CSV table of C-alpha atoms in Angstrom, one decimal:
chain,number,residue,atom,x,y,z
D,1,UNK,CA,-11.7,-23.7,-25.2
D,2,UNK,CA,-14.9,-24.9,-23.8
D,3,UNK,CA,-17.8,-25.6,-25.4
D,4,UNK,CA,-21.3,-25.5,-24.0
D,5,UNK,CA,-24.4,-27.9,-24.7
D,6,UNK,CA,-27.6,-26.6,-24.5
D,7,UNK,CA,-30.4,-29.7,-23.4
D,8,UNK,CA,-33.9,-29.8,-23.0
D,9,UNK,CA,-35.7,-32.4,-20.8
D,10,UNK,CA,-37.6,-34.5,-22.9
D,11,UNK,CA,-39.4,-37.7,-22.1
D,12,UNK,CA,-37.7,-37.9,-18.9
D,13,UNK,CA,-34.7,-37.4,-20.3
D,14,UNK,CA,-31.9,-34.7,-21.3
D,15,UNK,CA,-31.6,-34.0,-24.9
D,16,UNK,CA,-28.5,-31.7,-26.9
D,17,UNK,CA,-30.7,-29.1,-28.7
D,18,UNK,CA,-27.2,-27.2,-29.8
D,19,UNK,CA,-24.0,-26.5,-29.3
D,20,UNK,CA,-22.9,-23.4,-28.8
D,21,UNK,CA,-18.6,-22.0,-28.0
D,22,UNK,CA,-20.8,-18.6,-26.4
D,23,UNK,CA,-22.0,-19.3,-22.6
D,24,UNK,CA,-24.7,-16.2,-23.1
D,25,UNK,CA,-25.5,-16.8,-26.3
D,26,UNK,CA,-26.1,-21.0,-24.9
D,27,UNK,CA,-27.8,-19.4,-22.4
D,28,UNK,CA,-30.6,-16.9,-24.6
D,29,UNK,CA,-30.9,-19.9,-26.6
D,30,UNK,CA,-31.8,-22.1,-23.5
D,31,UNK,CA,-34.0,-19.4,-22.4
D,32,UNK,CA,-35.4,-19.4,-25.6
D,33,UNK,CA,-36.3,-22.9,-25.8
D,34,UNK,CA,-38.2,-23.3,-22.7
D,35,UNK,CA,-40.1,-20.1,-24.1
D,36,UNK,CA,-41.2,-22.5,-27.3
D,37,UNK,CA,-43.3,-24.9,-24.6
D,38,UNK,CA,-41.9,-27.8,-26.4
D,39,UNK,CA,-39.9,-28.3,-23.1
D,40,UNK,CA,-40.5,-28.1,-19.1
D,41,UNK,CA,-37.1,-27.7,-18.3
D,42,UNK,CA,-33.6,-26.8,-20.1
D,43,UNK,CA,-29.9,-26.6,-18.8
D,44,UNK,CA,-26.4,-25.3,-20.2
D,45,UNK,CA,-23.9,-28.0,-19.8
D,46,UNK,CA,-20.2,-26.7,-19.9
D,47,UNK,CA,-17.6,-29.2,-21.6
D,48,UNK,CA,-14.2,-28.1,-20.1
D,49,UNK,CA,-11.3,-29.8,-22.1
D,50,UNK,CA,-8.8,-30.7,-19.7
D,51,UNK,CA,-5.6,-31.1,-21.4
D,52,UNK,CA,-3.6,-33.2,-18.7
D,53,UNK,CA,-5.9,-36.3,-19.0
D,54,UNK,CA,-7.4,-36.0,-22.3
D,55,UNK,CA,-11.2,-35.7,-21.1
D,56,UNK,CA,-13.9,-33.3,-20.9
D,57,UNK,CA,-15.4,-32.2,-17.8
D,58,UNK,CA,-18.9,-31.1,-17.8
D,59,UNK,CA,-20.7,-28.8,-15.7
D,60,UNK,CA,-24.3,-27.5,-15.4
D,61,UNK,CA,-23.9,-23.7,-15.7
D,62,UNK,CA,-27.6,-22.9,-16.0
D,63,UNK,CA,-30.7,-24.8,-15.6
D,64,UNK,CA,-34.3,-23.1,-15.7
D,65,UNK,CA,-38.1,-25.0,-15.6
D,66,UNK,CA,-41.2,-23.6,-16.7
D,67,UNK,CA,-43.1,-22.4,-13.5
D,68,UNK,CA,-45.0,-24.9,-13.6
D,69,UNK,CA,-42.7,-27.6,-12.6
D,70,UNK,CA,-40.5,-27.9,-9.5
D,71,UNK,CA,-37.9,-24.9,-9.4
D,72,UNK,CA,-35.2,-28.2,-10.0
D,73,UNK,CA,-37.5,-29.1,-13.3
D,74,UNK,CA,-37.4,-32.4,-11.5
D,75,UNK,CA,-34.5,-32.8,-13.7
D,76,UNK,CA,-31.1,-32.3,-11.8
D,77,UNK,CA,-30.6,-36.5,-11.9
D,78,UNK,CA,-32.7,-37.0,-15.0
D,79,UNK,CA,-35.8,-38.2,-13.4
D,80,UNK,CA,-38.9,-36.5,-13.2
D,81,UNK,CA,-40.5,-35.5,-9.1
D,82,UNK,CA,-44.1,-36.8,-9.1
D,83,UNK,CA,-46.2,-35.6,-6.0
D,84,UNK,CA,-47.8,-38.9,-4.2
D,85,UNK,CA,-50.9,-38.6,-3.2
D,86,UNK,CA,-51.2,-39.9,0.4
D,87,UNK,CA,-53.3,-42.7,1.7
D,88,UNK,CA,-56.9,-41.9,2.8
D,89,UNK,CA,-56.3,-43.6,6.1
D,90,UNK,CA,-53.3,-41.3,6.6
D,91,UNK,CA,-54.6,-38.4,5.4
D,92,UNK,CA,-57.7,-38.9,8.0
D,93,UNK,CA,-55.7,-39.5,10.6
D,94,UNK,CA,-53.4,-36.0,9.9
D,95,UNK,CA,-56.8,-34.2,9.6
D,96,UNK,CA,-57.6,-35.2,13.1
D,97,UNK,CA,-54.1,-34.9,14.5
D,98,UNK,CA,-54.3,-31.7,13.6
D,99,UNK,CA,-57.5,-30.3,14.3
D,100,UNK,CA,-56.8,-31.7,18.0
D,101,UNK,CA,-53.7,-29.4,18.1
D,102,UNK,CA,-55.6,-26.8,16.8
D,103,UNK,CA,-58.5,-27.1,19.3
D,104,UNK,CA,-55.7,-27.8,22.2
D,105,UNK,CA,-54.2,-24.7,21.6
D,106,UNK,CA,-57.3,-22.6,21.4
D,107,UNK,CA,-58.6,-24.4,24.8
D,108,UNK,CA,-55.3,-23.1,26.5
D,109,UNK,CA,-55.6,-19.6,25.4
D,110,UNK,CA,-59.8,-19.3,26.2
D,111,UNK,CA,-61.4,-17.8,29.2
D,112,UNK,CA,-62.6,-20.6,30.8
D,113,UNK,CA,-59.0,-22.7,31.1
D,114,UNK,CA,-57.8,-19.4,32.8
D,115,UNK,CA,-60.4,-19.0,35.3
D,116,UNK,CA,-59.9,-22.6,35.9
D,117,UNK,CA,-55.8,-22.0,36.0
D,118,UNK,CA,-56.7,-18.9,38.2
D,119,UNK,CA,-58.8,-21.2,40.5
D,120,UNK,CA,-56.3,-24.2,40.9
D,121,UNK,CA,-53.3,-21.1,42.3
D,122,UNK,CA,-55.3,-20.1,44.6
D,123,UNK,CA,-56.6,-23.5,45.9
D,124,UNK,CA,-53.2,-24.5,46.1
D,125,UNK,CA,-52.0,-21.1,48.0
D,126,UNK,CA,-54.8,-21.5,50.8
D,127,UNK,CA,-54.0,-25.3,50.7
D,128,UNK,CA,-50.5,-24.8,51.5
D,129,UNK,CA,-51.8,-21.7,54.4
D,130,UNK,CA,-53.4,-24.1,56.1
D,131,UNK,CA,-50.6,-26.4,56.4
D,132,UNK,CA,-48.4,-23.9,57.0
D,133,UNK,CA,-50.7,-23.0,59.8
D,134,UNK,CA,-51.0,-26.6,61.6
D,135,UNK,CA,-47.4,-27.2,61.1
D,136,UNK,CA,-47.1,-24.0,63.2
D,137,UNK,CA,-49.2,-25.3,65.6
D,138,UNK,CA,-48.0,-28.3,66.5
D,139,UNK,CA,-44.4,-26.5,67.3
R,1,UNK,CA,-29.1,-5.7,-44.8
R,2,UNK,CA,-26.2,-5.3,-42.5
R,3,UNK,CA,-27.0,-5.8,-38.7
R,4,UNK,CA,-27.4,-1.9,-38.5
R,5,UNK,CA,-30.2,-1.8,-40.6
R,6,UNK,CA,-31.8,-4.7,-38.3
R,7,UNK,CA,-35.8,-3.2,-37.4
R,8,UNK,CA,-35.8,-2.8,-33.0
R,9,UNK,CA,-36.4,-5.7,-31.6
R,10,UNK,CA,-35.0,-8.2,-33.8
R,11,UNK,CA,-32.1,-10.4,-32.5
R,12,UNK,CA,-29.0,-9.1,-33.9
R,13,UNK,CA,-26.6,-12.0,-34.1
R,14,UNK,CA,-27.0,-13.5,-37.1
R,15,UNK,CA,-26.2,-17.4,-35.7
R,16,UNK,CA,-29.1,-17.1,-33.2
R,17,UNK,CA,-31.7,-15.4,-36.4
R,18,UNK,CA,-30.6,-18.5,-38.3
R,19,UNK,CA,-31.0,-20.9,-35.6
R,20,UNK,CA,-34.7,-18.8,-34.5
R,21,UNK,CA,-35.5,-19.6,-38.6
R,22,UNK,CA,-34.6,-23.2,-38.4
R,23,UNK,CA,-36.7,-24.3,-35.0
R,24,UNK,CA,-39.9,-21.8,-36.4
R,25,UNK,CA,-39.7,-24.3,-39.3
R,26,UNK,CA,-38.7,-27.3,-37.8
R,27,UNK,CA,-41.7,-30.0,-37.1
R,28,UNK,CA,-41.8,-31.8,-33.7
R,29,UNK,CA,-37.7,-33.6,-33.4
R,30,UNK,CA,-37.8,-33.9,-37.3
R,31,UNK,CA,-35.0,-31.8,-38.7
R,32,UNK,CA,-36.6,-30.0,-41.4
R,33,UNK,CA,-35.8,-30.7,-45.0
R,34,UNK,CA,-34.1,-28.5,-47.8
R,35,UNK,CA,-37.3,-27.6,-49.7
R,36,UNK,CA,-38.7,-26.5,-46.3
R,37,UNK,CA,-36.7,-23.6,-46.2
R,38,UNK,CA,-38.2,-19.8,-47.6
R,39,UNK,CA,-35.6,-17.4,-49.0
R,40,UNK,CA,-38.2,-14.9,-48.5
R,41,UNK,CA,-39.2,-15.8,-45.3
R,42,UNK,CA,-34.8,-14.9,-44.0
R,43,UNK,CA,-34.3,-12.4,-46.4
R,44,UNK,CA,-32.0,-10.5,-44.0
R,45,UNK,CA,-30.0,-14.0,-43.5
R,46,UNK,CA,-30.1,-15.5,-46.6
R,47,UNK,CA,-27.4,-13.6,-48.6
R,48,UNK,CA,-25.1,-14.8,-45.8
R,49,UNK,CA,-26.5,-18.9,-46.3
R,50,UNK,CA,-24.7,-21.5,-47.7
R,51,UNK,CA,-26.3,-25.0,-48.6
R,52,UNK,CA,-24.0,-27.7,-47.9
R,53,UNK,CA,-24.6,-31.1,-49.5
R,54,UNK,CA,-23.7,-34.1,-47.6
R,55,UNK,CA,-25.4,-37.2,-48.9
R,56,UNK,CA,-22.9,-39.2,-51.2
R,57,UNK,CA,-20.5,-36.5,-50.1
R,58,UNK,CA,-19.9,-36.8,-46.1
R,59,UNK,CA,-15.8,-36.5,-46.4
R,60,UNK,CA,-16.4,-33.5,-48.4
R,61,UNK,CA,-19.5,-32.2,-48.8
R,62,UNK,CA,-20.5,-30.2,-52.1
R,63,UNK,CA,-21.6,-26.5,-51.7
R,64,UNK,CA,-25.4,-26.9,-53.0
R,65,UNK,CA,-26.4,-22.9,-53.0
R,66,UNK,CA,-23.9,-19.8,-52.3
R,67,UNK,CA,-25.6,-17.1,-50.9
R,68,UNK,CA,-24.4,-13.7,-52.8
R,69,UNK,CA,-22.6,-11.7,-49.3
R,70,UNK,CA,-20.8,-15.5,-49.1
R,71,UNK,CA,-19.9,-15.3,-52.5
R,72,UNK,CA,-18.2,-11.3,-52.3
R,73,UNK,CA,-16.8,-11.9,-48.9
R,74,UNK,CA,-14.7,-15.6,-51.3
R,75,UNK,CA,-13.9,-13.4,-54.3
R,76,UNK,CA,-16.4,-15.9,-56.7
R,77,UNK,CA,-18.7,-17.8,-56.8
R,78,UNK,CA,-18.1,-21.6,-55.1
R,79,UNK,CA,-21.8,-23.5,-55.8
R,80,UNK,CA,-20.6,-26.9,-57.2
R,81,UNK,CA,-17.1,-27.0,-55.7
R,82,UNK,CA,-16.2,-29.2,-52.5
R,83,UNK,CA,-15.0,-28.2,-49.0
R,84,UNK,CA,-11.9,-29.0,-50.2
R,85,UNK,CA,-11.8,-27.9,-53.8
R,86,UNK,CA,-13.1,-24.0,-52.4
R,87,UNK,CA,-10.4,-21.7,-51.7
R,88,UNK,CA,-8.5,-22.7,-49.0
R,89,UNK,CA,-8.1,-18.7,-47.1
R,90,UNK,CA,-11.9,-18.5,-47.4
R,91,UNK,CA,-14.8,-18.2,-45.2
R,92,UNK,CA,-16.7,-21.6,-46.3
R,93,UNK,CA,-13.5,-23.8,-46.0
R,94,UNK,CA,-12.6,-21.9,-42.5
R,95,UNK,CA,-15.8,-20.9,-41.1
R,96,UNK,CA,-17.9,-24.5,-41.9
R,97,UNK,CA,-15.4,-26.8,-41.1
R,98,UNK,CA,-17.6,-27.7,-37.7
R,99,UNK,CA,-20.1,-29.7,-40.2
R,100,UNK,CA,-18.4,-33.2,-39.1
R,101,UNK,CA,-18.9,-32.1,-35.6
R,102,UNK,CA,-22.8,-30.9,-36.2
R,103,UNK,CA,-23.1,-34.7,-38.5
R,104,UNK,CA,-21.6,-36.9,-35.2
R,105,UNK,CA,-23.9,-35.0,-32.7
R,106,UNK,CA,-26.8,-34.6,-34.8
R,107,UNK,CA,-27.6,-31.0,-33.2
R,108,UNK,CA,-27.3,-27.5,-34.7
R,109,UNK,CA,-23.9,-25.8,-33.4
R,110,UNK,CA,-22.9,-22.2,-34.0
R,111,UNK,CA,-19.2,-21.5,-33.1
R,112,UNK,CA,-16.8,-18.9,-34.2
R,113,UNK,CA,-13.2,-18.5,-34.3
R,114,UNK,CA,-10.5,-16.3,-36.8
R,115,UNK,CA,-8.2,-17.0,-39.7
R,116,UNK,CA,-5.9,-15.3,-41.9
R,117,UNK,CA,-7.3,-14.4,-45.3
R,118,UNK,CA,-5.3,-15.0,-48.5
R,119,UNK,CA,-4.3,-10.7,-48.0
R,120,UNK,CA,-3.1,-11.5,-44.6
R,121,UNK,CA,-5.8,-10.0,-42.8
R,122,UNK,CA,-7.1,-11.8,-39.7
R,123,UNK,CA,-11.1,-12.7,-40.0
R,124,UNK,CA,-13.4,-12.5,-36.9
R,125,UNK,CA,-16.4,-15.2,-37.5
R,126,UNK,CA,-19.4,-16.5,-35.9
R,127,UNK,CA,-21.1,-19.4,-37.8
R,128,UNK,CA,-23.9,-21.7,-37.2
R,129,UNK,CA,-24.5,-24.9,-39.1
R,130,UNK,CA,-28.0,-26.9,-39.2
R,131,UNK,CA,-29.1,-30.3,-39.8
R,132,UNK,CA,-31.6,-30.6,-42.7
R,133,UNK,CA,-33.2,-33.8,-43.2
R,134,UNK,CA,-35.9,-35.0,-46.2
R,135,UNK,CA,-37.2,-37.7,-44.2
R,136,UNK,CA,-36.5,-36.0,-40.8
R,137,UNK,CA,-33.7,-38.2,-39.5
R,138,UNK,CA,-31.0,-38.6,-41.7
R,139,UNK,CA,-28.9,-35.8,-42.6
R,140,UNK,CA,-28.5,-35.1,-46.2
R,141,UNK,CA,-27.6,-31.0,-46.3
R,142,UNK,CA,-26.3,-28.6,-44.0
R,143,UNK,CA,-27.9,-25.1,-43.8
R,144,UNK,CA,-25.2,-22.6,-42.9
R,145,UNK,CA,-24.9,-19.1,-42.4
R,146,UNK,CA,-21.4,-17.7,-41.6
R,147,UNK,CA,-20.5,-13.5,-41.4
R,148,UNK,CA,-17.2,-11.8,-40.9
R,149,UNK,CA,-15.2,-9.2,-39.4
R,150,UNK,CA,-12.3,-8.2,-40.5
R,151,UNK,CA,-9.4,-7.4,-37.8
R,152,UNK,CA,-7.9,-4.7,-40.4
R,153,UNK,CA,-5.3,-2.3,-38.3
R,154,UNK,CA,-7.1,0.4,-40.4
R,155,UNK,CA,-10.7,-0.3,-39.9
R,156,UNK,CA,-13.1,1.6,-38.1
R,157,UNK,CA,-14.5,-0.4,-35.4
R,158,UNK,CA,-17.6,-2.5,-36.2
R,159,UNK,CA,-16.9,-2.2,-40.0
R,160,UNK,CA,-18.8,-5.4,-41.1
R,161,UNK,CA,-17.1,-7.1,-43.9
């Protein structure tokens, strides 16, 4: 017979709310609590009694956080994700990386770098003409 | 008011009503006390509540109040006895023996399970037992609420004891 726990993520940490012998009646009431906004996050915890070592296993069955939070509630080890802000140097430098990507990419696909792509085949065909041509000669 | 005559809407298993009732009046992580709780306000639930009293008592607490379907579906009236001193084929003695379990883990657990009444018919039960605290961290009473089935060869199907 298993039991299952149903835990809310409080102060950075899991908390039994109840216990419960019904998975979808753990599960409603899980659902139930993270309704109440007295919690960010809330999981079902299985205890399986296994009979050949005297223990209980337990298993995370269900886990659900407010939409708010990351779609792990931060909470699958316990702790809570924080986003880090970057360093202003960095985030400088990240700006400028990419707006030179972005302006590199624009320059390849304009007018101008064609004509000036068009320009440079065409100076190399008649270049290599003329060389053709004296090589030629010389024979 | 049987689960039949429930309005739309309302959450038919009586262990999760009970359990709804006890968080609505349940302040912060304090468990709420005895004199906290409003007949009135679980009318459909309270006929089915049993109070059990566990301070001075923990081995075997004493039944403080007896709700009046709890007191039909034991043949009499068992306010004032013990676990122990109830009858033993009845619903209190089989269908609240989890309170030592709700006591260790602190936490409100609703279970069910069947027994074998003192007529030989097998009873179908879900229960849920709930901390109830005067000073919001120790337990002194349990609020229960326990309903039955009864696995009669003969009964209709859904025939709620």
């Amino acid at each position: 017979m298993s039991n299952y726990e149903v835990q809310s993520h409080k102060n950075g940490q899991w908390v039994i709310a109840s216990v419960q012998d019904d998975q979808d009646e753990a599960i409603y009431e899980a659902q139930r609590l993270l309704q109440g906004k007295r919690t960010t996050s809330v999981r079902v915890v299985q205890e399986i009694y296994d009979a050949n070592s005297d223990t209980y296993r337990m298993k995370v069955i269900f886990r659900r956080a407010r939409a708010s939070e990351t779609s792990d509630g931060g909470a699958g080890d316990g702790t809570k994700k924080k986003k880090v802000a970057r360093p202003k140097e960095l985030s400088t430098f990240g700006k400028f990386s990419r707006d030179t990507k972005i302006s590199f990419r624009a320059f390849i696909g304009s007018v101008p770098f064609l004509i000036i792509k068009f320009a440079v085949i065409i100076g190399l065909g008649i270049w290599l003409l003329v060389s053709l041509q004296e090589v030629a000669e010389k024979l | 008011m049987s689960e039949d005559d429930l309005p739309p809407g309302m959450e038919r298993r009586l262990s999760l009503r009970i359990l709804n009732y006890w968080r609505s009046i349940r302040q912060d992580d304090a468990f709420p006390a005895k004199g906290d709780l409003d007949p009135a306000a679980m009318s459909d639930i309270w006929g089915y509540c049993v109070i059990l009293k566990i301070e001075g008592n923990e081995a075997d607490p004493l039944v403080d109040f007896c709700g009046d379907e709890i007191k039909k579906l034991c043949g009499e009236d068992v306010t004032g006895k013990t676990i122990s001193t109830a009858p033993p084929k009845c619903l209190i003695t089989n269908g609240l023996n989890l309170y030592t379990r709700a006591l260790a883990k602190r936490v409100p657990i609703t279970y069910g399970d069947e027994f074998e009444n003192d007529k030989g018919v097998k009873v179908l039960f879900r229960s849920a037992i709930l901390p109830l605290s005067e000073d919001g961290t120790t337990i002194d009473h349990f609020l229960c609420a326990t309903n039955c089935r009864l696995d009669e060869p003969d009964t209709i199907d859904g025939d709620e004891a």
